[in-house]
Amino acid sequence: MRVAVMTAPGEVRVEDRPEPEIIEPTDAIVRLAATCICGSDLWPYRGVEAVDAPRPMGHEYAGIVEVVGSAVTAVRPGQFVVGSFFASDNTCEICRAGYQTSCVRREAAAPGGAQTERMRVPLAEGTLVATPGIPSDDLVPSLLAASDVLGTGWFGAVAAAAGPGKTVAVVGDGAVGLLGVLAARRLGAERVIAMSRHEPRQKLALDFGATDIVTERGVARIKDLTEGLGAHSVIEAVGTKESMMQAIRSTRPGGHVGYVGVAHDVHLPGEELFFSHVHLHGGPAPVRRLLPELIDLIWTRQIAPGTVFDLELPLDQAAEGYRAMDERRAVKVLLRP
Amino acid sequence: MRVAVMTAPGEVRVEDRPEPEIIEPTDAIVRLAATCICGSDLWPYRGVEAVDAPRPMGHEYAGIVEVVGSAVTAVRPGQFVVGSFFASDNTCEICRAGYQTSCVRREAAAPGGAQTERMRVPLAEGTLVATPGIPSDDLVPSLLAASDVLGTGWFGAVAAAAGPGKTVAVVGDGAVGLLGVLAARRLGAERVIAMSRHEPRQKLALDFGATDIVTERGVARIKDLTEGLGAHSVIEAVGTKESMMQAIRSTRPGGHVGYVGVAHDVHLPGEELFFSHVHLHGGPAPVRRLLPELIDLIWTRQIAPGTVFDLELPLDQAAEGYRAMDERRAVKVLLRP
């Protein structure tokens, strides 16, 4: 079985590894219909995160259940499923409060990687959500997007309290930020300001419902567009100190920052945060909470987040996919096993 | 007119200064029934904040309106009023959203200090709230507490989403933390854990409705009391990095931290915050939003926050009041002009 493995920063190769097997009665084996490369995969690729040992890559997945362990009853072989990047039991108090990515039994959903042909998913009962039937091919990219990048953008919009009457600004024009635009509009935001200096991404943002594009960094233009007050809601989808401060400073007092960029070397100054009066919420998106709603919106063709994939490659060309995303030639790369 | 002035860290003296006068038509002159020393006054007293020039002290006040400017109609001479430490117009979009301490016209409510006999209050129309009549003497300390320390503790509890069914922990056993306990209980919290190692403060916390006292630092004991998950809501009422991290680490994923200690030299680590999954909200309490409700609760004797004052001195002995609070001999000192 083929798996994309990162051996060092900038080095990805597709290797043969043994087929996954059921280890725990709560496991399932899923044959992937499609998988993809995440913006967060670029952190180790760029050497920002260490690569101490060869690492099977990927954590986004959608496909057909092939085998389930004896304790799994909610999904069965033959069903098409989508799951989150963290496995969760979906029954503990934290899960029931909607924070499945902090489940007390949380573990990686793709311990052997998801940029592969087949994968073992732990805690399958609480982690996987079946679609109403086998999807037509054109729905697969959108369902795959629900596994992380749509769910993460959506959580950012929810954490930022996007809703009717609100002006929402989005910091970051990667796939998560772009789908944050889509989420904010679907949640009823009146105005969505996408911050981007890249024309293809600006176009995608407009497709997803952005009402304004801001190309300048800093808060002056955002303030201009919001009567000097700042946006009600800001989605942060990068994960650097610069992007966090851009988000906090773009938000009006009493407004909400939803931050979903995985923080890297970020320290927030307490005094400025104190006087900013913003609400700050974010973290790893509890995609499992959102999946039933997102699958329904995709299945009924109310949203089409799959257009965020602007490059599709066979799994064996994963290395080229990483290069394309690293060089910002592609927003997000779909891999076909 | 006598005013308490800080001339250097550790140095407070009561000086004669000119009587305040109406400068703007939006001003009012208030004769103070009582004033007090704030925990935040200890930052410059202890040299943590610079004292570049002699500083008239104090920002908490309750008393009788003596004169109003021509633009002030909502309060009139002879009324007893309470106001917030920041003046606000109470009409701008930020005020209407409930964040009066970030009013677009915000300014200090006590530009000449409030540890004095009379003070000029700017933006009096939006800042001052009249009580239903002249209060009996025993209500004055509670009404004075509403001006800051009760309002701040209450905002901390609201920001921490304290409410029915919740377990609330309170970091900080100063007057704000203790009144955060009172607020959390009034807001319906099932369990309120006060963190304190000082017996007199523990007793006050119990009087205000704490159900548990934790004397240990760290999160082990809080986790023990919350099935290993952490509190739903944590009120932070100190303002140091240590207290902020104590608050964040004491909160369960998806829970809320309400932080009202004025941040000093705090830097929050982004990675830990990201994976904590907490909601973070706080800042200078918009006391004006809360005043009508707090005054009503005090007037109808449903709450008695004034017991937080455990030392009362004449204004001329302000220096002794600062010493008593600095040495933690007093929780909060009331000064009689």
PDB file of N, CA, C and O in Angstrom, chain B residues 129-163:
ATOM      1  N   VAL B 129     -25.297  57.182  37.055  1.00  0.00           N
ATOM      2  CA  VAL B 129     -26.611  56.565  37.232  1.00  0.00           C
ATOM      3  C   VAL B 129     -27.121  56.964  38.620  1.00  0.00           C
ATOM      4  O   VAL B 129     -26.421  56.778  39.619  1.00  0.00           O
ATOM      5  N   ALA B 130     -28.326  57.533  38.657  1.00  0.00           N
ATOM      6  CA  ALA B 130     -28.892  57.971  39.942  1.00  0.00           C
ATOM      7  C   ALA B 130     -29.548  56.796  40.655  1.00  0.00           C
ATOM      8  O   ALA B 130     -30.138  55.914  40.022  1.00  0.00           O
ATOM      9  N   THR B 131     -29.455  56.807  41.971  1.00  0.00           N
ATOM     10  CA  THR B 131     -30.174  55.808  42.772  1.00  0.00           C
ATOM     11  C   THR B 131     -31.624  56.278  42.928  1.00  0.00           C
ATOM     12  O   THR B 131     -31.933  57.448  42.662  1.00  0.00           O
ATOM     13  N   PRO B 132     -32.525  55.393  43.351  1.00  0.00           N
ATOM     14  CA  PRO B 132     -33.943  55.784  43.434  1.00  0.00           C
ATOM     15  C   PRO B 132     -34.208  56.905  44.438  1.00  0.00           C
ATOM     16  O   PRO B 132     -35.258  57.540  44.395  1.00  0.00           O
ATOM     17  N   GLY B 133     -33.297  57.140  45.376  1.00  0.00           N
ATOM     18  CA  GLY B 133     -33.457  58.208  46.363  1.00  0.00           C
ATOM     19  C   GLY B 133     -32.124  58.380  47.070  1.00  0.00           C
ATOM     20  O   GLY B 133     -31.124  57.829  46.645  1.00  0.00           O
ATOM     21  N   ILE B 134     -32.127  59.144  48.165  1.00  0.00           N
ATOM     22  CA  ILE B 134     -30.893  59.273  48.953  1.00  0.00           C
ATOM     23  C   ILE B 134     -30.756  58.013  49.802  1.00  0.00           C
ATOM     24  O   ILE B 134     -31.672  57.692  50.566  1.00  0.00           O
ATOM     25  N   PRO B 135     -29.664  57.304  49.677  1.00  0.00           N
ATOM     26  CA  PRO B 135     -29.540  56.026  50.397  1.00  0.00           C
ATOM     27  C   PRO B 135     -29.305  56.231  51.888  1.00  0.00           C
ATOM     28  O   PRO B 135     -28.736  57.246  52.305  1.00  0.00           O
ATOM     29  N   SER B 136     -29.735  55.267  52.680  1.00  0.00           N
ATOM     30  CA  SER B 136     -29.362  55.276  54.090  1.00  0.00           C
ATOM     31  C   SER B 136     -27.864  54.968  54.174  1.00  0.00           C
ATOM     32  O   SER B 136     -27.288  54.376  53.252  1.00  0.00           O
ATOM     33  N   ASP B 137     -27.243  55.400  55.279  1.00  0.00           N
ATOM     34  CA  ASP B 137     -25.782  55.306  55.388  1.00  0.00           C
ATOM     35  C   ASP B 137     -25.241  53.896  55.145  1.00  0.00           C
ATOM     36  O   ASP B 137     -24.182  53.723  54.558  1.00  0.00           O
ATOM     37  N   ASP B 138     -25.991  52.901  55.607  1.00  0.00           N
ATOM     38  CA  ASP B 138     -25.459  51.544  55.514  1.00  0.00           C
ATOM     39  C   ASP B 138     -25.393  51.040  54.071  1.00  0.00           C
ATOM     40  O   ASP B 138     -24.694  50.074  53.792  1.00  0.00           O
ATOM     41  N   LEU B 139     -26.118  51.689  53.155  1.00  0.00           N
ATOM     42  CA  LEU B 139     -26.062  51.270  51.747  1.00  0.00           C
ATOM     43  C   LEU B 139     -24.890  51.902  50.996  1.00  0.00           C
ATOM     44  O   LEU B 139     -24.528  51.439  49.909  1.00  0.00           O
ATOM     45  N   VAL B 140     -24.323  52.976  51.572  1.00  0.00           N
ATOM     46  CA  VAL B 140     -23.296  53.714  50.829  1.00  0.00           C
ATOM     47  C   VAL B 140     -22.091  52.844  50.440  1.00  0.00           C
ATOM     48  O   VAL B 140     -21.659  52.870  49.282  1.00  0.00           O
ATOM     49  N   PRO B 141     -21.534  52.037  51.354  1.00  0.00           N
ATOM     50  CA  PRO B 141     -20.392  51.220  50.931  1.00  0.00           C
ATOM     51  C   PRO B 141     -20.737  50.274  49.776  1.00  0.00           C
ATOM     52  O   PRO B 141     -19.942  50.093  48.843  1.00  0.00           O
ATOM     53  N   SER B 142     -21.919  49.709  49.788  1.00  0.00           N
ATOM     54  CA  SER B 142     -22.298  48.793  48.702  1.00  0.00           C
ATOM     55  C   SER B 142     -22.442  49.549  47.386  1.00  0.00           C
ATOM     56  O   SER B 142     -22.030  49.073  46.334  1.00  0.00           O
ATOM     57  N   LEU B 143     -23.028  50.757  47.444  1.00  0.00           N
ATOM     58  CA  LEU B 143     -23.179  51.545  46.213  1.00  0.00           C
ATOM     59  C   LEU B 143     -21.809  51.974  45.695  1.00  0.00           C
ATOM     60  O   LEU B 143     -21.557  51.974  44.483  1.00  0.00           O
ATOM     61  N   LEU B 144     -20.907  52.317  46.615  1.00  0.00           N
ATOM     62  CA  LEU B 144     -19.545  52.664  46.198  1.00  0.00           C
ATOM     63  C   LEU B 144     -18.875  51.459  45.539  1.00  0.00           C
ATOM     64  O   LEU B 144     -18.192  51.599  44.515  1.00  0.00           O
ATOM     65  N   ALA B 145     -19.102  50.282  46.098  1.00  0.00           N
ATOM     66  CA  ALA B 145     -18.498  49.068  45.511  1.00  0.00           C
ATOM     67  C   ALA B 145     -18.963  48.869  44.073  1.00  0.00           C
ATOM     68  O   ALA B 145     -18.212  48.395  43.218  1.00  0.00           O
ATOM     69  N   ALA B 146     -20.214  49.266  43.796  1.00  0.00           N
ATOM     70  CA  ALA B 146     -20.748  49.089  42.436  1.00  0.00           C
ATOM     71  C   ALA B 146     -19.945  49.883  41.406  1.00  0.00           C
ATOM     72  O   ALA B 146     -19.896  49.531  40.225  1.00  0.00           O
ATOM     73  N   SER B 147     -19.311  50.955  41.848  1.00  0.00           N
ATOM     74  CA  SER B 147     -18.578  51.851  40.948  1.00  0.00           C
ATOM     75  C   SER B 147     -17.423  51.161  40.238  1.00  0.00           C
ATOM     76  O   SER B 147     -17.036  51.557  39.135  1.00  0.00           O
ATOM     77  N   ASP B 148     -16.851  50.145  40.861  1.00  0.00           N
ATOM     78  CA  ASP B 148     -15.738  49.451  40.213  1.00  0.00           C
ATOM     79  C   ASP B 148     -15.661  48.002  40.639  1.00  0.00           C
ATOM     80  O   ASP B 148     -15.864  47.086  39.840  1.00  0.00           O
ATOM     81  N   VAL B 149     -15.402  47.790  41.917  1.00  0.00           N
ATOM     82  CA  VAL B 149     -14.971  46.468  42.337  1.00  0.00           C
ATOM     83  C   VAL B 149     -16.094  45.429  42.185  1.00  0.00           C
ATOM     84  O   VAL B 149     -15.856  44.292  41.760  1.00  0.00           O
ATOM     85  N   LEU B 150     -17.315  45.812  42.469  1.00  0.00           N
ATOM     86  CA  LEU B 150     -18.442  44.894  42.234  1.00  0.00           C
ATOM     87  C   LEU B 150     -18.693  44.767  40.732  1.00  0.00           C
ATOM     88  O   LEU B 150     -18.837  43.657  40.214  1.00  0.00           O
ATOM     89  N   GLY B 151     -18.724  45.908  40.043  1.00  0.00           N
ATOM     90  CA  GLY B 151     -18.951  45.868  38.599  1.00  0.00           C
ATOM     91  C   GLY B 151     -17.885  45.048  37.883  1.00  0.00           C
ATOM     92  O   GLY B 151     -18.178  44.325  36.927  1.00  0.00           O
ATOM     93  N   THR B 152     -16.661  45.153  38.363  1.00  0.00           N
ATOM     94  CA  THR B 152     -15.568  44.418  37.727  1.00  0.00           C
ATOM     95  C   THR B 152     -15.669  42.922  38.002  1.00  0.00           C
ATOM     96  O   THR B 152     -15.520  42.098  37.091  1.00  0.00           O
ATOM     97  N   GLY B 153     -15.932  42.570  39.243  1.00  0.00           N
ATOM     98  CA  GLY B 153     -16.119  41.147  39.551  1.00  0.00           C
ATOM     99  C   GLY B 153     -17.313  40.568  38.798  1.00  0.00           C
ATOM    100  O   GLY B 153     -17.282  39.442  38.295  1.00  0.00           O
ATOM    101  N   TRP B 154     -18.367  41.387  38.686  1.00  0.00           N
ATOM    102  CA  TRP B 154     -19.584  40.934  37.988  1.00  0.00           C
ATOM    103  C   TRP B 154     -19.285  40.718  36.507  1.00  0.00           C
ATOM    104  O   TRP B 154     -19.689  39.708  35.918  1.00  0.00           O
ATOM    105  N   PHE B 155     -18.564  41.674  35.907  1.00  0.00           N
ATOM    106  CA  PHE B 155     -18.201  41.509  34.496  1.00  0.00           C
ATOM    107  C   PHE B 155     -17.330  40.270  34.308  1.00  0.00           C
ATOM    108  O   PHE B 155     -17.494  39.521  33.340  1.00  0.00           O
ATOM    109  N   GLY B 156     -16.414  40.031  35.254  1.00  0.00           N
ATOM    110  CA  GLY B 156     -15.584  38.823  35.172  1.00  0.00           C
ATOM    111  C   GLY B 156     -16.458  37.570  35.136  1.00  0.00           C
ATOM    112  O   GLY B 156     -16.220  36.649  34.349  1.00  0.00           O
ATOM    113  N   ALA B 157     -17.501  37.565  35.969  1.00  0.00           N
ATOM    114  CA  ALA B 157     -18.391  36.405  36.015  1.00  0.00           C
ATOM    115  C   ALA B 157     -19.213  36.283  34.732  1.00  0.00           C
ATOM    116  O   ALA B 157     -19.408  35.186  34.211  1.00  0.00           O
ATOM    117  N   VAL B 158     -19.661  37.411  34.199  1.00  0.00           N
ATOM    118  CA  VAL B 158     -20.412  37.397  32.934  1.00  0.00           C
ATOM    119  C   VAL B 158     -19.495  36.955  31.794  1.00  0.00           C
ATOM    120  O   VAL B 158     -19.859  36.111  30.967  1.00  0.00           O
ATOM    121  N   ALA B 159     -18.275  37.499  31.754  1.00  0.00           N
ATOM    122  CA  ALA B 159     -17.319  37.138  30.703  1.00  0.00           C
ATOM    123  C   ALA B 159     -16.937  35.657  30.797  1.00  0.00           C
ATOM    124  O   ALA B 159     -16.624  35.027  29.787  1.00  0.00           O
ATOM    125  N   ALA B 160     -16.964  35.122  32.007  1.00  0.00           N
ATOM    126  CA  ALA B 160     -16.656  33.702  32.198  1.00  0.00           C
ATOM    127  C   ALA B 160     -17.890  32.829  31.983  1.00  0.00           C
ATOM    128  O   ALA B 160     -17.826  31.615  32.173  1.00  0.00           O
ATOM    129  N   ALA B 161     -19.001  33.452  31.585  1.00  0.00           N
ATOM    130  CA  ALA B 161     -20.239  32.716  31.302  1.00  0.00           C
ATOM    131  C   ALA B 161     -20.726  31.923  32.503  1.00  0.00           C
ATOM    132  O   ALA B 161     -21.258  30.819  32.371  1.00  0.00           O
ATOM    133  N   ALA B 162     -20.539  32.493  33.706  1.00  0.00           N
ATOM    134  CA  ALA B 162     -21.072  31.856  34.909  1.00  0.00           C
ATOM    135  C   ALA B 162     -22.588  31.781  34.792  1.00  0.00           C
ATOM    136  O   ALA B 162     -23.219  32.716  34.307  1.00  0.00           O
ATOM    137  N   GLY B 163     -23.161  30.685  35.232  1.00  0.00           N
ATOM    138  CA  GLY B 163     -24.610  30.540  35.137  1.00  0.00           C
ATOM    139  C   GLY B 163     -25.059  29.217  35.727  1.00  0.00           C
ATOM    140  O   GLY B 163     -24.243  28.450  36.254  1.00  0.00           O
TER     141      GLY B 163
END
